[in-house]
Short mmCIF file of C-alpha atoms in Angstrom, two decimals:
data_model
loop_
_atom_site.label_atom_id
_atom_site.label_comp_id
_atom_site.label_asym_id
_atom_site.label_seq_id
_atom_site.Cartn_x
_atom_site.Cartn_y
_atom_site.Cartn_z
CA MET X 15 -0.18 0.05 -0.07
CA ILE X 16 1.41 3.42 -0.88
CA PRO X 17 1.92 5.89 2.01
CA LEU X 18 -0.75 8.51 1.99
CA ALA X 19 1.48 11.25 1.87
CA GLU X 20 2.85 9.80 -1.30
CA ALA X 21 -0.35 9.03 -2.47
CA VAL X 22 -1.42 12.79 -2.09
CA ASP X 23 1.66 14.25 -4.08
CA ASP X 24 0.73 11.65 -6.80
CA TYR X 25 -3.14 12.85 -6.98
CA LEU X 26 -2.17 16.08 -6.82
CA ALA X 27 0.63 15.73 -9.69
CA MET X 28 -1.86 13.96 -11.82
CA ARG X 29 -4.84 16.38 -11.71
CA ARG X 30 -2.48 19.43 -12.14
CA ALA X 31 -1.04 17.89 -15.08
CA LEU X 32 -4.75 17.77 -16.60
CA GLY X 33 -4.66 21.58 -16.16
CA TYR X 34 -5.92 21.94 -12.62
CA GLN X 35 -4.38 24.36 -10.06
CA LEU X 36 -5.69 22.87 -7.00
CA THR X 37 -4.31 25.75 -4.45
CA GLU X 38 -7.01 24.71 -1.93
CA HIS X 39 -6.36 20.89 -2.37
CA GLY X 40 -2.57 21.42 -1.90
CA ARG X 41 -3.40 22.67 1.59
CA VAL X 42 -6.18 20.38 2.60
CA LEU X 43 -4.93 16.98 1.43
CA PRO X 44 -1.48 17.15 3.27
CA GLN X 45 -3.34 18.14 6.20
CA PHE X 46 -5.68 15.08 5.73
CA ALA X 47 -2.95 12.81 5.18
CA ALA X 48 -1.37 14.03 8.57
CA PHE X 49 -4.84 13.63 10.38
CA LEU X 50 -4.99 10.02 9.68
CA ALA X 51 -1.38 9.30 10.40
CA GLU X 52 -2.00 10.89 13.87
CA ARG X 53 -4.58 8.22 14.40
CA GLY X 54 -2.64 5.52 12.81
CA GLU X 55 -4.92 4.91 10.10
CA SER X 56 -3.96 4.09 6.57
CA LEU X 57 -7.49 3.46 5.09
CA ILE X 58 -9.96 6.25 4.76
CA THR X 59 -13.53 5.87 6.08
CA THR X 60 -16.43 8.16 5.96
CA ALA X 61 -16.35 8.83 9.58
CA LEU X 62 -12.87 9.68 9.66
CA ALA X 63 -13.49 12.03 6.52
CA LEU X 64 -16.32 13.71 8.31
CA GLU X 65 -14.31 14.01 11.64
CA PHE X 66 -11.67 16.03 9.57
CA ALA X 67 -14.09 17.83 7.39
CA THR X 68 -15.73 19.36 10.54
CA GLN X 69 -12.69 20.97 11.89
CA PRO X 70 -12.58 23.66 13.10
CA ALA X 71 -15.83 23.66 14.92
CA GLN X 72 -16.58 27.14 14.40
CA ALA X 73 -16.16 27.38 10.63
CA SER X 74 -19.27 27.57 8.46
CA VAL X 75 -20.88 24.52 6.77
CA VAL X 76 -20.01 25.70 3.56
CA TRP X 77 -16.24 25.33 4.68
CA TRP X 78 -16.90 21.84 5.88
CA HIS X 79 -18.53 21.01 2.81
CA GLN X 80 -15.79 22.16 0.67
CA ARG X 81 -13.01 20.21 2.75
CA LEU X 82 -15.40 17.02 2.48
CA ALA X 83 -15.53 17.73 -1.15
CA ILE X 84 -11.66 17.67 -1.80
CA VAL X 85 -11.21 14.51 0.55
CA ARG X 86 -14.15 12.54 -1.39
CA GLY X 87 -12.06 13.17 -4.71
CA PHE X 88 -9.05 11.73 -3.04
CA ALA X 89 -10.87 8.92 -1.85
CA ARG X 90 -12.52 8.04 -5.00
CA TYR X 91 -8.88 8.16 -6.63
CA LEU X 92 -7.55 5.76 -4.05
CA GLN X 93 -10.50 3.16 -4.42
CA ALA X 94 -9.57 2.88 -7.97
CA PHE X 95 -6.28 0.88 -5.97
CA ASP X 96 -7.44 -0.27 -3.11
CA ALA X 97 -11.76 -1.10 -2.81
CA ARG X 98 -11.39 -0.73 1.02
CA HIS X 99 -11.05 3.03 1.07
CA GLU X 100 -14.56 4.64 1.71
CA VAL X 101 -15.94 7.35 -0.57
CA PRO X 102 -18.01 9.81 1.49
CA PRO X 103 -21.69 9.92 0.12
CA VAL X 104 -22.26 13.30 -2.08
CA ASN X 105 -25.22 14.32 0.11
CA LEU X 106 -22.96 14.20 3.51
CA LEU X 107 -22.69 17.82 4.82
CA PRO X 108 -25.00 19.81 2.14
CA ALA X 109 -24.47 23.51 1.69
CA THR X 110 -26.02 26.30 -0.11
CA PHE X 111 -23.42 28.52 -1.70
CA ARG X 112 -24.47 32.43 -2.12
CA ARG X 113 -21.95 34.63 -3.78
CA ALA X 114 -20.94 37.54 -1.96
CA VAL X 115 -22.54 40.87 -3.01
CA PRO X 116 -20.25 42.87 -4.87
CA TYR X 117 -19.39 46.55 -4.11
CA LEU X 118 -19.82 48.34 -7.47
CA PHE X 119 -16.97 51.07 -7.31
CA SER X 120 -17.92 54.42 -8.97
CA GLU X 121 -15.46 55.81 -11.47
CA ALA X 122 -14.71 58.76 -8.99
CA GLU X 123 -13.70 56.26 -6.15
CA ILE X 124 -11.59 54.38 -8.47
CA GLU X 125 -9.77 57.62 -9.19
CA ALA X 126 -9.68 58.44 -5.31
CA LEU X 127 -7.81 54.80 -4.99
CA LEU X 128 -5.50 55.79 -7.79
CA ALA X 129 -4.68 59.09 -5.93
CA ALA X 130 -4.16 57.17 -2.70
CA ALA X 131 -1.91 54.95 -3.96
CA ARG X 132 0.35 57.64 -5.50
CA SER X 133 1.17 58.97 -1.77
CA MET X 134 2.45 55.82 -0.74
CA ARG X 135 5.79 54.89 0.40
CA PRO X 136 8.30 53.79 -1.04
CA PRO X 137 8.17 55.31 -4.42
CA LEU X 138 7.96 52.12 -6.09
CA ARG X 139 5.41 50.59 -4.10
CA ALA X 140 3.49 53.81 -4.81
CA ALA X 141 4.06 53.45 -8.48
CA SER X 142 3.27 49.64 -8.64
CA CYS X 143 0.43 50.04 -6.47
CA GLU X 144 -1.24 52.78 -8.80
CA ALA X 145 -0.28 50.70 -11.94
CA VAL X 146 -1.70 47.30 -10.57
CA ILE X 147 -5.18 48.98 -9.44
CA GLY X 148 -5.60 50.95 -12.78
CA LEU X 149 -4.89 47.73 -14.62
CA LEU X 150 -7.42 45.86 -12.64
CA ALA X 151 -10.07 48.57 -13.11
CA VAL X 152 -9.71 48.84 -16.97
CA SER X 153 -8.97 44.98 -18.03
CA GLY X 154 -11.22 42.98 -15.58
CA MET X 155 -8.26 40.91 -14.54
CA ARG X 156 -8.02 38.90 -11.43
CA VAL X 157 -5.42 40.16 -8.90
CA SER X 158 -3.20 36.99 -9.19
CA GLU X 159 -3.24 36.96 -12.73
CA ALA X 160 -1.71 40.75 -12.64
CA CYS X 161 0.88 39.82 -9.90
CA GLY X 162 1.71 36.53 -12.16
CA LEU X 163 2.72 38.99 -15.32
CA ASP X 164 6.04 38.59 -16.84
CA ARG X 165 7.73 41.20 -18.66
CA SER X 166 7.49 39.20 -21.54
CA ASP X 167 3.54 39.13 -21.27
CA VAL X 168 3.24 42.68 -21.57
CA GLU X 169 3.62 43.88 -25.22
CA LEU X 170 3.05 47.64 -25.10
CA THR X 171 3.79 48.24 -28.74
CA GLU X 172 1.34 45.55 -30.12
CA GLY X 173 -1.21 47.05 -27.26
CA ARG X 174 -1.76 43.56 -25.66
CA LEU X 175 -1.19 41.42 -22.61
CA THR X 176 -1.07 37.58 -22.31
CA VAL X 177 -2.41 36.07 -19.09
CA ARG X 178 -0.54 32.74 -18.91
CA HIS X 179 -1.61 31.41 -15.60
CA ALA X 180 -5.24 31.79 -15.54
CA LYS X 181 -7.69 30.41 -12.76
CA ASN X 182 -8.32 27.56 -14.84
CA GLY X 183 -4.78 26.89 -16.34
CA ARG X 184 -5.79 28.72 -19.29
CA SER X 185 -4.16 31.35 -21.20
CA ARG X 186 -5.78 34.39 -23.02
CA GLU X 187 -4.86 37.63 -24.68
CA ILE X 188 -6.18 41.04 -23.48
CA PRO X 189 -6.36 44.05 -25.87
CA LEU X 190 -5.05 47.33 -24.04
CA HIS X 191 -6.71 50.74 -24.75
CA PRO X 192 -4.07 53.38 -26.16
CA SER X 193 -4.34 55.10 -22.73
CA THR X 194 -3.81 52.18 -20.97
CA VAL X 195 -0.73 51.55 -22.81
CA THR X 196 0.56 55.02 -21.95
CA ALA X 197 -0.04 54.44 -18.46
CA LEU X 198 1.75 51.24 -18.44
CA ASP X 199 4.58 52.64 -20.38
CA ARG X 200 4.87 55.55 -17.88
CA TYR X 201 5.07 52.75 -15.08
CA VAL X 202 7.66 50.67 -16.88
CA ARG X 203 9.97 54.05 -17.17
CA ALA X 204 9.56 54.60 -13.09
CA ARG X 205 9.99 51.06 -12.41
CA ASP X 206 13.17 50.76 -14.13
CA GLU X 207 14.59 54.02 -12.78
CA LEU X 208 13.44 53.10 -9.11
CA CYS X 209 14.67 49.52 -9.22
CA PRO X 210 17.37 49.08 -12.23
CA HIS X 211 18.30 45.49 -10.52
CA PRO X 212 15.15 43.76 -9.38
CA ARG X 213 15.26 40.64 -7.11
CA ASP X 214 12.95 39.05 -9.79
CA PRO X 215 14.13 40.55 -13.28
CA ALA X 216 10.98 38.53 -14.97
CA ALA X 217 8.25 40.28 -13.01
CA PHE X 218 6.05 42.93 -14.72
CA PHE X 219 4.83 44.36 -11.42
CA LEU X 220 7.38 45.06 -8.51
CA SER X 221 6.84 45.42 -4.77
CA GLY X 222 8.70 47.90 -2.56
CA GLY X 223 11.34 45.78 -2.22
CA GLY X 224 11.94 44.95 -5.83
CA GLY X 225 10.40 41.51 -5.61
CA ARG X 226 7.29 40.10 -7.53
CA PRO X 227 4.37 41.08 -5.26
CA SER X 228 1.95 38.54 -4.13
CA ARG X 229 -2.13 38.68 -4.39
CA GLN X 230 -1.64 39.09 -0.20
CA MET X 231 0.76 41.70 -0.57
CA VAL X 232 -1.43 43.62 -3.17
CA GLY X 233 -4.68 43.08 -0.89
CA HIS X 234 -2.58 44.62 1.97
CA TRP X 235 -1.90 47.73 -0.30
CA PHE X 236 -5.56 47.90 -0.95
CA ASP X 237 -6.34 47.84 2.85
CA GLN X 238 -4.29 50.79 3.21
CA LEU X 239 -6.15 52.50 0.11
CA ARG X 240 -9.47 51.60 1.33
CA ARG X 241 -8.82 53.34 4.86
CA ALA X 242 -7.23 56.40 3.27
CA THR X 243 -10.40 56.93 0.96
CA GLY X 244 -13.20 55.99 3.24
CA LEU X 245 -14.07 53.11 1.61
CA ASP X 246 -13.88 51.08 4.81
CA LEU X 247 -16.59 49.12 6.63
CA GLU X 248 -17.23 51.57 9.31
CA THR X 249 -17.86 54.01 6.46
CA LEU X 250 -19.90 52.01 3.94
CA GLY X 251 -21.43 49.72 6.39
CA ARG X 252 -20.09 46.84 4.40
CA ARG X 253 -16.61 45.40 3.03
CA ALA X 254 -15.37 46.71 -0.27
CA ARG X 255 -13.18 44.04 -1.71
CA LEU X 256 -10.31 44.32 -4.04
CA HIS X 257 -12.12 41.78 -6.43
CA ASP X 258 -15.01 44.28 -6.56
CA ILE X 259 -12.97 46.19 -8.91
CA ARG X 260 -13.28 43.51 -11.53
CA HIS X 261 -17.05 43.48 -10.94
CA ALA X 262 -16.91 47.20 -11.46
CA PHE X 263 -15.13 46.78 -14.77
CA VAL X 264 -17.81 44.32 -15.99
CA LEU X 265 -20.67 46.70 -14.96
CA ARG X 266 -19.21 49.72 -16.68
CA THR X 267 -18.76 47.67 -19.90
CA LEU X 268 -22.14 45.98 -19.94
CA VAL X 269 -23.91 49.25 -18.96
CA GLY X 270 -22.02 51.16 -22.06
CA TRP X 271 -23.19 48.32 -24.40
CA TYR X 272 -26.92 48.60 -23.34
CA ARG X 273 -27.06 52.46 -23.66
CA GLU X 274 -24.96 52.20 -26.96
CA GLY X 275 -27.91 49.78 -28.05
CA SER X 276 -25.40 47.05 -28.71
CA ASP X 277 -26.40 43.24 -29.30
CA ILE X 278 -25.69 42.13 -25.55
CA GLU X 279 -26.33 38.57 -26.43
CA ALA X 280 -23.61 38.76 -29.27
CA GLN X 281 -21.04 40.61 -27.21
CA LEU X 282 -21.04 38.64 -24.10
CA PRO X 283 -18.67 35.83 -25.44
CA LEU X 284 -16.22 38.39 -26.14
CA LEU X 285 -16.43 39.67 -22.33
CA SER X 286 -16.16 36.14 -21.22
CA THR X 287 -13.24 35.58 -23.06
CA VAL X 288 -11.69 38.86 -21.80
CA LEU X 289 -12.31 37.93 -18.13
CA GLY X 290 -11.10 34.38 -18.44
CA HIS X 291 -14.55 32.63 -17.80
CA VAL X 292 -14.84 29.15 -19.22
CA HIS X 293 -18.52 29.32 -19.01
CA PRO X 294 -20.50 32.16 -20.24
CA ALA X 295 -22.92 31.26 -17.47
CA ASP X 296 -20.39 32.61 -15.17
CA THR X 297 -20.73 36.33 -16.98
CA PHE X 298 -24.72 36.06 -16.63
CA TRP X 299 -24.17 36.41 -12.97
CA TYR X 300 -22.92 39.93 -13.17
CA PHE X 301 -26.70 40.69 -14.12
CA GLU X 302 -27.84 39.56 -10.76
CA GLY X 303 -24.94 41.48 -8.89
CA ALA X 304 -26.00 44.75 -10.42
CA PRO X 305 -29.43 46.60 -9.99
CA GLU X 306 -28.47 49.01 -12.47
CA LEU X 307 -27.88 46.33 -14.98
CA LEU X 308 -31.48 44.78 -14.35
CA ALA X 309 -33.15 47.86 -14.97
CA LEU X 310 -31.63 48.49 -18.24
CA ALA X 311 -32.56 44.87 -19.08
CA CYS X 312 -35.93 45.58 -18.07
CA GLU X 313 -36.24 48.50 -19.89
CA ARG X 314 -34.74 47.29 -23.03
CA LEU X 315 -37.45 44.31 -22.63
CA GLU X 316 -40.48 46.91 -22.24
CA ARG X 317 -39.20 48.59 -25.54
CA THR X 318 -38.74 45.40 -27.50
CA TRP X 319 -42.41 44.56 -26.31
CA GLU X 320 -44.05 47.71 -27.23
CA GLU X 321 -42.02 47.72 -30.66
CA SER X 322 -43.47 44.31 -31.21
CA SER X 323 -47.03 45.07 -30.47
CA THR X 324 -46.92 48.26 -32.68
CA ASP X 325 -45.57 46.39 -35.57
CA GLU X 326 -47.64 43.25 -35.55
CA PRO X 327 -50.74 44.29 -36.64
CA ALA X 328 -49.25 45.94 -39.63
CA ASN X 329 -47.08 43.16 -40.30
CA ALA X 330 -49.81 40.42 -39.93
CA GLN X 331 -51.86 42.53 -42.44
CA ALA X 332 -49.07 42.63 -44.61
CA ARG X 333 -48.43 38.89 -44.59
CA MET X 334 -52.04 37.99 -44.75
CA PRO X 335 -53.53 37.55 -48.22
CA LEU X 336 -56.85 38.42 -49.45
CA SER X 337 -59.12 35.48 -49.74
CA GLY X 338 -59.01 35.98 -53.57
CA GLU X 339 -55.13 35.91 -53.77
CA ARG X 340 -55.30 32.91 -51.63
CA SER X 341 -57.90 30.89 -53.79
CA ARG X 342 -55.83 31.94 -57.08
CA ARG X 343 -52.89 30.63 -55.48
CA ARG X 344 -54.41 27.51 -54.51
CA ARG X 345 -55.98 26.82 -58.02
CA PRO X 346 -53.04 26.09 -60.04
CA ARG X 347 -51.75 23.34 -57.47
CA GLN X 348 -55.13 21.74 -57.56
CA MET X 349 -55.19 21.61 -61.36
CA ARG X 350 -51.48 20.26 -61.35
CA ARG X 351 -52.76 17.61 -59.03
CA GLY X 352 -55.64 16.59 -60.81
CA LYS X 353 -53.82 16.69 -64.25
CA GLY X 354 -51.28 14.26 -62.50
CA ARG X 355 -54.05 11.85 -61.23
CA ARG X 356 -55.42 11.77 -64.91
#
């Protein structure tokens, strides 16, 4: 029997080779293997999986559900080699998932965040923070994708950048507006002047110390900006998240298309591609998270109904021939059929 710690490594390597990142799996499964080792167990049972999944006791049911789902996949993998492993039932620890309601930043609030970033210290951190927040606001990228950009991924002369390590292991290209190209070129010149010898020469964005910033580091920067601009929990009554900048980009894009009278259904696949969504349904969710979008969609629907109800009588009359015309069109067919029978 393969030791569970080795089996975890083999399982993760196999699935990652298929394109899955499995960040959370990489944390939970080694913990599960250590949990079983502490109890002297080498086989997975439903009772042990449930005991592990429901830790810590004060966590939410959703978190327990996610932990058990990770263990279930691993148990199913092991059962193919040893039928003595038990796979926990799917209906064990059911949970209802609810998306967090996004805070939709206004353009003025984005400008305030950028202004606050320029006052940070040291200057390299200020330049990087402003550039990262600005890029997120105009591209809809995920924070981790921006942090993972290499210098070779950002082609300013071509007006595009390439995301190579997306959420689902897929790569995609994102076109850049000329104003975005200008802003990023300004950042590149400031970055190279402030840090000519970075600790990570490949990284496009640099931290204050010259290394590649992590998602957690950018989140810490954003916390400072949020407090500086009054977009904190005490002022808003809710938490504005860094990820909500992505939602604000989608909202501005869709609202712009609605007001221009664009064909939203035809444009949505393009937006899904830019956002890195595998399924268009993930993009449709943004309509639920933005009341302004729902209002515009209802307005367009009502306008379509009014236009169709106005045009329908005239169109119906134009489509319906007179009885004499109808009889004249039928007569030749009847004559031909009769002739054919004779």
